[in-house]
């Protein structure tokens, strides 16, 4: 918000692509202060894109599953966008700007990204922290998405650049899950090591105190990208198992 890309990039002729990752990606934060989030998610991104266009640098823009309204799920790239979240509206505005102003670009619509490193602030690791502190977890049974392992995202971006892709692509896990299914999967792995006394309280996503009503089924279909760049997608349950195995063996979580 306070700097120009031209202040930082001294030799733009040496750069072929720019991966745009910055932004406020928290839907509640975007909705709470629309003018502030718009300044970052729309205004600053357009400023970056103007510089990239001037320098003839190809943009790789990370968009979101929330460009869809969540009514059908298994979205493909040709499905019309219809966001119901402020965050999704902001991303669609940049998607449209790219398509109107660039002949070469990549829009990568990301599913919910998760990692496996302790304290990385993502889905499973946050649950692990919750389990250490509480005996009850409230979890949505009606929110459906296709979780994407962060290593697959990194590999996907590298392949998209190296293979000279253009256009819109979905990058996600191959399988859609309800959030509560992922929690149950996670707890099954922990119970191999510890006799947990965790109560799961199923709730609708609409019962949580969120700033805006969430779309229910934003699962993505990644077939186009998988076919285009031969991307291997990790099995979510396998990653979950490996993460729990590592956590118990390395971090002494046997007292859970």
PDB file of C-alpha atoms in Angstrom:
ATOM      1  CA  UNK A   1       0.000   0.000   0.000  1.00  0.00           C
ATOM      2  CA  UNK A   2       2.938   2.340   0.539  1.00  0.00           C
ATOM      3  CA  UNK A   3       5.448   1.243  -2.093  1.00  0.00           C
ATOM      4  CA  UNK A   4       5.732   1.060  -5.840  1.00  0.00           C
ATOM      5  CA  UNK A   5       7.049  -2.049  -7.565  1.00  0.00           C
ATOM      6  CA  UNK A   6       9.340   0.237  -9.545  1.00  0.00           C
ATOM      7  CA  UNK A   7      11.125   1.134  -6.288  1.00  0.00           C
ATOM      8  CA  UNK A   8      12.092  -2.515  -5.809  1.00  0.00           C
ATOM      9  CA  UNK A   9      12.650  -3.981  -9.268  1.00  0.00           C
ATOM     10  CA  UNK A  10      15.819  -2.530 -10.758  1.00  0.00           C
ATOM     11  CA  UNK A  11      16.328  -4.934 -13.680  1.00  0.00           C
ATOM     12  CA  UNK A  12      12.867  -5.909 -14.964  1.00  0.00           C
ATOM     13  CA  UNK A  13      14.326  -7.112 -18.257  1.00  0.00           C
ATOM     14  CA  UNK A  14      15.774 -10.089 -16.341  1.00  0.00           C
ATOM     15  CA  UNK A  15      12.335 -11.244 -15.133  1.00  0.00           C
ATOM     16  CA  UNK A  16       9.998 -13.435 -17.193  1.00  0.00           C
ATOM     17  CA  UNK A  17       7.146 -14.053 -14.725  1.00  0.00           C
ATOM     18  CA  UNK A  18       5.799 -12.577 -11.507  1.00  0.00           C
ATOM     19  CA  UNK A  19       3.850 -14.697  -9.027  1.00  0.00           C
ATOM     20  CA  UNK A  20       1.363 -12.496  -7.180  1.00  0.00           C
ATOM     21  CA  UNK A  21       0.681 -13.879  -3.712  1.00  0.00           C
ATOM     22  CA  UNK A  22       0.075 -10.783  -1.587  1.00  0.00           C
ATOM     23  CA  UNK A  23      -3.322  -9.860  -0.235  1.00  0.00           C
ATOM     24  CA  UNK A  24      -5.769 -10.077   2.635  1.00  0.00           C
ATOM     25  CA  UNK A  25      -7.031 -13.657   2.220  1.00  0.00           C
ATOM     26  CA  UNK A  26      -9.238 -13.717   5.325  1.00  0.00           C
ATOM     27  CA  UNK A  27     -12.882 -13.348   4.212  1.00  0.00           C
ATOM     28  CA  UNK A  28     -13.959 -11.931   7.576  1.00  0.00           C
ATOM     29  CA  UNK A  29     -11.164  -9.352   7.576  1.00  0.00           C
ATOM     30  CA  UNK A  30     -12.094  -8.307   4.035  1.00  0.00           C
ATOM     31  CA  UNK A  31     -15.747  -7.882   4.996  1.00  0.00           C
ATOM     32  CA  UNK A  32     -15.047  -6.009   8.243  1.00  0.00           C
ATOM     33  CA  UNK A  33     -13.113  -3.260   6.483  1.00  0.00           C
ATOM     34  CA  UNK A  34     -14.074  -3.286   2.819  1.00  0.00           C
ATOM     35  CA  UNK A  35     -12.222  -0.100   1.885  1.00  0.00           C
ATOM     36  CA  UNK A  36      -8.972  -1.298   3.474  1.00  0.00           C
ATOM     37  CA  UNK A  37      -9.135  -4.789   1.985  1.00  0.00           C
ATOM     38  CA  UNK A  38     -10.100  -3.395  -1.409  1.00  0.00           C
ATOM     39  CA  UNK A  39      -7.092  -1.067  -1.336  1.00  0.00           C
ATOM     40  CA  UNK A  40      -4.842  -4.103  -0.868  1.00  0.00           C
ATOM     41  CA  UNK A  41      -6.659  -6.791  -2.868  1.00  0.00           C
ATOM     42  CA  UNK A  42      -7.677  -4.611  -5.811  1.00  0.00           C
ATOM     43  CA  UNK A  43      -5.899  -1.263  -5.809  1.00  0.00           C
ATOM     44  CA  UNK A  44      -2.381  -2.467  -5.041  1.00  0.00           C
ATOM     45  CA  UNK A  45      -2.714  -5.512  -7.312  1.00  0.00           C
ATOM     46  CA  UNK A  46      -3.782  -3.332 -10.245  1.00  0.00           C
ATOM     47  CA  UNK A  47      -0.779  -1.090  -9.586  1.00  0.00           C
ATOM     48  CA  UNK A  48       1.503  -4.132  -9.660  1.00  0.00           C
ATOM     49  CA  UNK A  49      -0.129  -5.373 -12.856  1.00  0.00           C
ATOM     50  CA  UNK A  50       0.321  -2.000 -14.550  1.00  0.00           C
ATOM     51  CA  UNK A  51       4.066  -2.183 -13.865  1.00  0.00           C
ATOM     52  CA  UNK A  52       4.239  -5.784 -15.070  1.00  0.00           C
ATOM     53  CA  UNK A  53       2.430  -4.891 -18.287  1.00  0.00           C
ATOM     54  CA  UNK A  54       4.794  -1.983 -18.917  1.00  0.00           C
ATOM     55  CA  UNK A  55       7.766  -4.302 -18.381  1.00  0.00           C
ATOM     56  CA  UNK A  56       6.154  -7.134 -20.393  1.00  0.00           C
ATOM     57  CA  UNK A  57       6.401  -9.512 -17.435  1.00  0.00           C
ATOM     58  CA  UNK A  58       3.829 -12.292 -17.385  1.00  0.00           C
ATOM     59  CA  UNK A  59       1.655 -12.324 -14.227  1.00  0.00           C
ATOM     60  CA  UNK A  60       0.780 -15.516 -12.352  1.00  0.00           C
ATOM     61  CA  UNK A  61      -2.151 -14.472 -10.155  1.00  0.00           C
ATOM     62  CA  UNK A  62      -3.412 -16.573  -7.258  1.00  0.00           C
ATOM     63  CA  UNK A  63      -7.198 -16.406  -7.035  1.00  0.00           C
ATOM     64  CA  UNK A  64      -9.584 -18.426  -4.898  1.00  0.00           C
ATOM     65  CA  UNK A  65     -12.335 -21.028  -4.717  1.00  0.00           C
ATOM     66  CA  UNK A  66     -14.498 -18.235  -3.303  1.00  0.00           C
ATOM     67  CA  UNK A  67     -15.106 -16.770  -6.768  1.00  0.00           C
ATOM     68  CA  UNK A  68     -18.023 -19.256  -6.822  1.00  0.00           C
ATOM     69  CA  UNK A  69     -21.309 -19.167  -4.923  1.00  0.00           C
ATOM     70  CA  UNK A  70     -21.010 -22.725  -3.601  1.00  0.00           C
ATOM     71  CA  UNK A  71     -24.325 -23.961  -4.973  1.00  0.00           C
ATOM     72  CA  UNK A  72     -23.038 -26.885  -7.057  1.00  0.00           C
ATOM     73  CA  UNK A  73     -19.395 -27.717  -6.311  1.00  0.00           C
ATOM     74  CA  UNK A  74     -16.897 -29.559  -8.519  1.00  0.00           C
ATOM     75  CA  UNK A  75     -16.362 -26.294 -10.381  1.00  0.00           C
ATOM     76  CA  UNK A  76     -14.442 -26.263 -13.651  1.00  0.00           C
ATOM     77  CA  UNK A  77     -12.692 -23.278 -15.175  1.00  0.00           C
ATOM     78  CA  UNK A  78     -15.530 -22.530 -17.608  1.00  0.00           C
ATOM     79  CA  UNK A  79     -18.164 -22.243 -14.867  1.00  0.00           C
ATOM     80  CA  UNK A  80     -19.380 -18.652 -14.430  1.00  0.00           C
ATOM     81  CA  UNK A  81     -18.098 -16.870 -11.343  1.00  0.00           C
ATOM     82  CA  UNK A  82     -20.691 -15.636  -8.873  1.00  0.00           C
ATOM     83  CA  UNK A  83     -19.035 -14.707  -5.558  1.00  0.00           C
ATOM     84  CA  UNK A  84     -21.101 -14.029  -2.464  1.00  0.00           C
ATOM     85  CA  UNK A  85     -18.133 -12.951  -0.323  1.00  0.00           C
ATOM     86  CA  UNK A  86     -16.403  -9.563  -0.433  1.00  0.00           C
ATOM     87  CA  UNK A  87     -13.096 -11.420  -0.793  1.00  0.00           C
ATOM     88  CA  UNK A  88     -14.409 -13.361  -3.795  1.00  0.00           C
ATOM     89  CA  UNK A  89     -15.716 -10.182  -5.442  1.00  0.00           C
ATOM     90  CA  UNK A  90     -12.282  -8.593  -5.094  1.00  0.00           C
ATOM     91  CA  UNK A  91     -10.571 -11.585  -6.672  1.00  0.00           C
ATOM     92  CA  UNK A  92     -13.033 -11.652  -9.581  1.00  0.00           C
ATOM     93  CA  UNK A  93     -12.354  -7.975 -10.262  1.00  0.00           C
ATOM     94  CA  UNK A  94      -8.658  -8.755 -10.698  1.00  0.00           C
ATOM     95  CA  UNK A  95      -9.432 -11.854 -12.787  1.00  0.00           C
ATOM     96  CA  UNK A  96     -11.482  -9.659 -15.144  1.00  0.00           C
ATOM     97  CA  UNK A  97      -8.784  -6.985 -15.216  1.00  0.00           C
ATOM     98  CA  UNK A  98      -6.186  -9.557 -16.241  1.00  0.00           C
ATOM     99  CA  UNK A  99      -8.350 -10.961 -19.010  1.00  0.00           C
ATOM    100  CA  UNK A 100      -9.083  -7.466 -20.346  1.00  0.00           C
ATOM    101  CA  UNK A 101      -5.515  -6.156 -20.239  1.00  0.00           C
ATOM    102  CA  UNK A 102      -3.121  -9.055 -20.818  1.00  0.00           C
ATOM    103  CA  UNK A 103      -2.669 -11.460 -23.706  1.00  0.00           C
ATOM    104  CA  UNK A 104      -0.480 -13.773 -21.589  1.00  0.00           C
ATOM    105  CA  UNK A 105      -1.325 -14.480 -17.968  1.00  0.00           C
ATOM    106  CA  UNK A 106      -2.165 -17.303 -15.579  1.00  0.00           C
ATOM    107  CA  UNK A 107      -4.991 -17.248 -13.053  1.00  0.00           C
ATOM    108  CA  UNK A 108      -4.609 -20.038 -10.509  1.00  0.00           C
ATOM    109  CA  UNK A 109      -7.773 -20.542  -8.469  1.00  0.00           C
ATOM    110  CA  UNK A 110      -6.634 -22.111  -5.209  1.00  0.00           C
ATOM    111  CA  UNK A 111      -8.583 -24.457  -3.010  1.00  0.00           C
ATOM    112  CA  UNK A 112      -8.061 -24.217   0.758  1.00  0.00           C
ATOM    113  CA  UNK A 113      -4.337 -24.779   1.272  1.00  0.00           C
ATOM    114  CA  UNK A 114      -3.062 -26.851   4.186  1.00  0.00           C
ATOM    115  CA  UNK A 115       0.416 -27.646   5.432  1.00  0.00           C
ATOM    116  CA  UNK A 116       1.966 -30.230   7.711  1.00  0.00           C
ATOM    117  CA  UNK A 117       4.489 -28.200   9.696  1.00  0.00           C
ATOM    118  CA  UNK A 118       3.834 -27.431  13.338  1.00  0.00           C
ATOM    119  CA  UNK A 119       2.301 -23.982  13.941  1.00  0.00           C
ATOM    120  CA  UNK A 120       1.909 -23.197  10.245  1.00  0.00           C
ATOM    121  CA  UNK A 121      -1.604 -21.892  10.931  1.00  0.00           C
ATOM    122  CA  UNK A 122      -3.401 -24.229   8.532  1.00  0.00           C
ATOM    123  CA  UNK A 123      -6.241 -26.699   8.856  1.00  0.00           C
ATOM    124  CA  UNK A 124      -4.782 -29.802  10.530  1.00  0.00           C
ATOM    125  CA  UNK A 125      -2.105 -28.078  12.582  1.00  0.00           C
ATOM    126  CA  UNK A 126      -4.705 -25.705  14.018  1.00  0.00           C
ATOM    127  CA  UNK A 127      -6.797 -28.708  15.062  1.00  0.00           C
ATOM    128  CA  UNK A 128      -3.775 -30.221  16.755  1.00  0.00           C
ATOM    129  CA  UNK A 129      -3.382 -27.066  18.835  1.00  0.00           C
ATOM    130  CA  UNK A 130      -7.104 -27.103  19.666  1.00  0.00           C
ATOM    131  CA  UNK A 131      -6.987 -30.733  20.779  1.00  0.00           C
ATOM    132  CA  UNK A 132      -4.146 -29.927  23.169  1.00  0.00           C
ATOM    133  CA  UNK A 133      -6.287 -27.230  24.833  1.00  0.00           C
ATOM    134  CA  UNK A 134      -9.899 -28.442  24.721  1.00  0.00           C
ATOM    135  CA  UNK A 135     -12.092 -31.536  24.814  1.00  0.00           C
ATOM    136  CA  UNK A 136     -14.759 -30.191  22.425  1.00  0.00           C
ATOM    137  CA  UNK A 137     -14.339 -29.106  18.820  1.00  0.00           C
ATOM    138  CA  UNK A 138     -17.142 -27.373  16.944  1.00  0.00           C
ATOM    139  CA  UNK A 139     -16.979 -28.269  13.251  1.00  0.00           C
ATOM    140  CA  UNK A 140     -19.061 -27.548  10.157  1.00  0.00           C
ATOM    141  CA  UNK A 141     -20.761 -30.527   8.554  1.00  0.00           C
ATOM    142  CA  UNK A 142     -22.007 -28.647   5.479  1.00  0.00           C
ATOM    143  CA  UNK A 143     -18.918 -26.781   4.252  1.00  0.00           C
ATOM    144  CA  UNK A 144     -17.316 -28.703   1.377  1.00  0.00           C
ATOM    145  CA  UNK A 145     -13.986 -28.020  -0.336  1.00  0.00           C
ATOM    146  CA  UNK A 146     -11.037 -29.785  -2.007  1.00  0.00           C
ATOM    147  CA  UNK A 147      -8.049 -29.245   0.300  1.00  0.00           C
ATOM    148  CA  UNK A 148      -4.707 -28.634  -1.408  1.00  0.00           C
ATOM    149  CA  UNK A 149      -1.375 -29.626   0.112  1.00  0.00           C
ATOM    150  CA  UNK A 150       1.048 -26.717   0.063  1.00  0.00           C
ATOM    151  CA  UNK A 151       3.836 -28.758  -1.576  1.00  0.00           C
ATOM    152  CA  UNK A 152       1.490 -29.466  -4.505  1.00  0.00           C
ATOM    153  CA  UNK A 153       0.790 -25.752  -4.832  1.00  0.00           C
ATOM    154  CA  UNK A 154       4.497 -24.929  -4.954  1.00  0.00           C
ATOM    155  CA  UNK A 155       5.159 -27.660  -7.535  1.00  0.00           C
ATOM    156  CA  UNK A 156       2.154 -26.541  -9.547  1.00  0.00           C
ATOM    157  CA  UNK A 157       3.310 -22.932  -9.735  1.00  0.00           C
ATOM    158  CA  UNK A 158       6.802 -23.992 -10.812  1.00  0.00           C
ATOM    159  CA  UNK A 159       5.425 -26.279 -13.531  1.00  0.00           C
ATOM    160  CA  UNK A 160       2.995 -23.623 -14.774  1.00  0.00           C
ATOM    161  CA  UNK A 161       5.897 -21.220 -15.217  1.00  0.00           C
ATOM    162  CA  UNK A 162       8.334 -23.702 -16.741  1.00  0.00           C
ATOM    163  CA  UNK A 163       5.768 -25.069 -19.196  1.00  0.00           C
ATOM    164  CA  UNK A 164       4.593 -21.641 -20.353  1.00  0.00           C
ATOM    165  CA  UNK A 165       0.937 -22.102 -19.449  1.00  0.00           C
ATOM    166  CA  UNK A 166      -1.677 -19.447 -20.172  1.00  0.00           C
ATOM    167  CA  UNK A 167      -5.233 -18.975 -18.984  1.00  0.00           C
ATOM    168  CA  UNK A 168      -7.309 -19.994 -15.985  1.00  0.00           C
ATOM    169  CA  UNK A 169      -6.604 -23.152 -13.984  1.00  0.00           C
ATOM    170  CA  UNK A 170      -7.980 -24.733 -10.833  1.00  0.00           C
ATOM    171  CA  UNK A 171      -5.467 -26.187  -8.405  1.00  0.00           C
ATOM    172  CA  UNK A 172      -6.907 -28.325  -5.631  1.00  0.00           C
ATOM    173  CA  UNK A 173      -6.995 -31.784  -4.164  1.00  0.00           C
ATOM    174  CA  UNK A 174      -8.660 -34.456  -6.267  1.00  0.00           C
ATOM    175  CA  UNK A 175     -11.280 -35.226  -3.637  1.00  0.00           C
ATOM    176  CA  UNK A 176     -13.893 -33.010  -1.994  1.00  0.00           C
ATOM    177  CA  UNK A 177     -14.522 -33.300   1.738  1.00  0.00           C
ATOM    178  CA  UNK A 178     -16.928 -31.806   4.220  1.00  0.00           C
ATOM    179  CA  UNK A 179     -14.911 -30.065   6.908  1.00  0.00           C
ATOM    180  CA  UNK A 180     -16.151 -32.522   9.536  1.00  0.00           C
ATOM    181  CA  UNK A 181     -14.944 -35.458   7.402  1.00  0.00           C
ATOM    182  CA  UNK A 182     -11.440 -34.029   7.531  1.00  0.00           C
ATOM    183  CA  UNK A 183     -11.632 -33.627  11.290  1.00  0.00           C
ATOM    184  CA  UNK A 184     -12.787 -37.226  11.709  1.00  0.00           C
ATOM    185  CA  UNK A 185      -9.932 -38.393   9.473  1.00  0.00           C
ATOM    186  CA  UNK A 186      -7.513 -36.412  11.606  1.00  0.00           C
ATOM    187  CA  UNK A 187      -8.842 -37.823  14.877  1.00  0.00           C
ATOM    188  CA  UNK A 188      -8.652 -41.390  13.561  1.00  0.00           C
ATOM    189  CA  UNK A 189      -4.938 -40.952  12.999  1.00  0.00           C
ATOM    190  CA  UNK A 190      -4.384 -39.489  16.467  1.00  0.00           C
ATOM    191  CA  UNK A 191      -6.317 -42.293  18.137  1.00  0.00           C
ATOM    192  CA  UNK A 192      -3.706 -44.737  16.877  1.00  0.00           C
ATOM    193  CA  UNK A 193      -1.392 -43.131  19.410  1.00  0.00           C
ATOM    194  CA  UNK A 194      -3.645 -41.749  22.107  1.00  0.00           C
ATOM    195  CA  UNK A 195      -7.013 -42.580  23.683  1.00  0.00           C
ATOM    196  CA  UNK A 196      -8.551 -39.201  23.022  1.00  0.00           C
ATOM    197  CA  UNK A 197     -11.596 -37.946  24.821  1.00  0.00           C
ATOM    198  CA  UNK A 198     -12.567 -35.371  22.236  1.00  0.00           C
ATOM    199  CA  UNK A 199     -16.184 -34.464  21.593  1.00  0.00           C
ATOM    200  CA  UNK A 200     -17.034 -33.265  18.083  1.00  0.00           C
ATOM    201  CA  UNK A 201     -19.994 -30.907  17.919  1.00  0.00           C
ATOM    202  CA  UNK A 202     -21.334 -30.827  14.333  1.00  0.00           C
ATOM    203  CA  UNK A 203     -22.766 -27.459  13.302  1.00  0.00           C
ATOM    204  CA  UNK A 204     -23.794 -25.713  10.135  1.00  0.00           C
ATOM    205  CA  UNK A 205     -21.212 -23.267   8.872  1.00  0.00           C
ATOM    206  CA  UNK A 206     -23.977 -20.676   9.102  1.00  0.00           C
ATOM    207  CA  UNK A 207     -24.100 -21.177  12.889  1.00  0.00           C
ATOM    208  CA  UNK A 208     -20.605 -19.791  13.345  1.00  0.00           C
ATOM    209  CA  UNK A 209     -20.186 -16.044  14.035  1.00  0.00           C
ATOM    210  CA  UNK A 210     -18.867 -15.069  10.606  1.00  0.00           C
ATOM    211  CA  UNK A 211     -19.125 -11.639   9.015  1.00  0.00           C
ATOM    212  CA  UNK A 212     -20.648 -12.942   5.794  1.00  0.00           C
ATOM    213  CA  UNK A 213     -22.590 -16.044   4.851  1.00  0.00           C
ATOM    214  CA  UNK A 214     -20.161 -18.630   3.481  1.00  0.00           C
ATOM    215  CA  UNK A 215     -20.690 -20.522   0.220  1.00  0.00           C
ATOM    216  CA  UNK A 216     -21.313 -24.180   1.067  1.00  0.00           C
ATOM    217  CA  UNK A 217     -19.693 -26.251  -1.680  1.00  0.00           C
ATOM    218  CA  UNK A 218     -16.674 -24.631  -3.299  1.00  0.00           C
ATOM    219  CA  UNK A 219     -14.960 -27.862  -4.336  1.00  0.00           C
ATOM    220  CA  UNK A 220     -12.846 -27.455  -7.465  1.00  0.00           C
ATOM    221  CA  UNK A 221     -12.099 -29.814 -10.325  1.00  0.00           C
ATOM    222  CA  UNK A 222      -8.325 -29.743 -11.028  1.00  0.00           C
ATOM    223  CA  UNK A 223      -8.399 -32.086 -14.056  1.00  0.00           C
ATOM    224  CA  UNK A 224      -7.422 -29.405 -16.574  1.00  0.00           C
ATOM    225  CA  UNK A 225      -4.240 -28.447 -14.726  1.00  0.00           C
ATOM    226  CA  UNK A 226      -3.314 -32.041 -13.863  1.00  0.00           C
ATOM    227  CA  UNK A 227      -3.571 -32.967 -17.545  1.00  0.00           C
ATOM    228  CA  UNK A 228      -1.794 -29.843 -18.789  1.00  0.00           C
ATOM    229  CA  UNK A 229       1.308 -29.980 -16.570  1.00  0.00           C
ATOM    230  CA  UNK A 230       1.204 -33.621 -15.394  1.00  0.00           C
ATOM    231  CA  UNK A 231       0.872 -32.505 -11.778  1.00  0.00           C
ATOM    232  CA  UNK A 232       0.807 -35.147  -9.058  1.00  0.00           C
ATOM    233  CA  UNK A 233      -1.663 -34.361  -6.277  1.00  0.00           C
ATOM    234  CA  UNK A 234      -1.043 -35.685  -2.764  1.00  0.00           C
ATOM    235  CA  UNK A 235      -3.579 -37.909  -1.029  1.00  0.00           C
ATOM    236  CA  UNK A 236      -4.976 -35.894   1.882  1.00  0.00           C
ATOM    237  CA  UNK A 237      -5.370 -38.860   4.214  1.00  0.00           C
ATOM    238  CA  UNK A 238      -1.787 -39.980   3.560  1.00  0.00           C
ATOM    239  CA  UNK A 239      -0.447 -36.496   4.334  1.00  0.00           C
ATOM    240  CA  UNK A 240      -2.568 -36.407   7.484  1.00  0.00           C
ATOM    241  CA  UNK A 241      -1.186 -39.769   8.622  1.00  0.00           C
ATOM    242  CA  UNK A 242       2.412 -38.750   7.977  1.00  0.00           C
ATOM    243  CA  UNK A 243       1.911 -35.505   9.853  1.00  0.00           C
ATOM    244  CA  UNK A 244       0.495 -37.249  12.938  1.00  0.00           C
ATOM    245  CA  UNK A 245       3.199 -39.930  12.853  1.00  0.00           C
ATOM    246  CA  UNK A 246       5.842 -37.214  12.811  1.00  0.00           C
ATOM    247  CA  UNK A 247       4.144 -35.166  15.528  1.00  0.00           C
ATOM    248  CA  UNK A 248       3.949 -38.051  17.981  1.00  0.00           C
ATOM    249  CA  UNK A 249       7.425 -39.376  17.284  1.00  0.00           C
ATOM    250  CA  UNK A 250       9.225 -36.035  17.316  1.00  0.00           C
ATOM    251  CA  UNK A 251       7.243 -33.771  19.593  1.00  0.00           C
ATOM    252  CA  UNK A 252       6.230 -36.021  22.457  1.00  0.00           C
ATOM    253  CA  UNK A 253       2.475 -35.708  22.050  1.00  0.00           C
ATOM    254  CA  UNK A 254       1.794 -38.973  23.849  1.00  0.00           C
ATOM    255  CA  UNK A 255       0.115 -37.106  26.707  1.00  0.00           C
ATOM    256  CA  UNK A 256      -2.825 -35.957  24.608  1.00  0.00           C
TER     257      UNK A 256
END
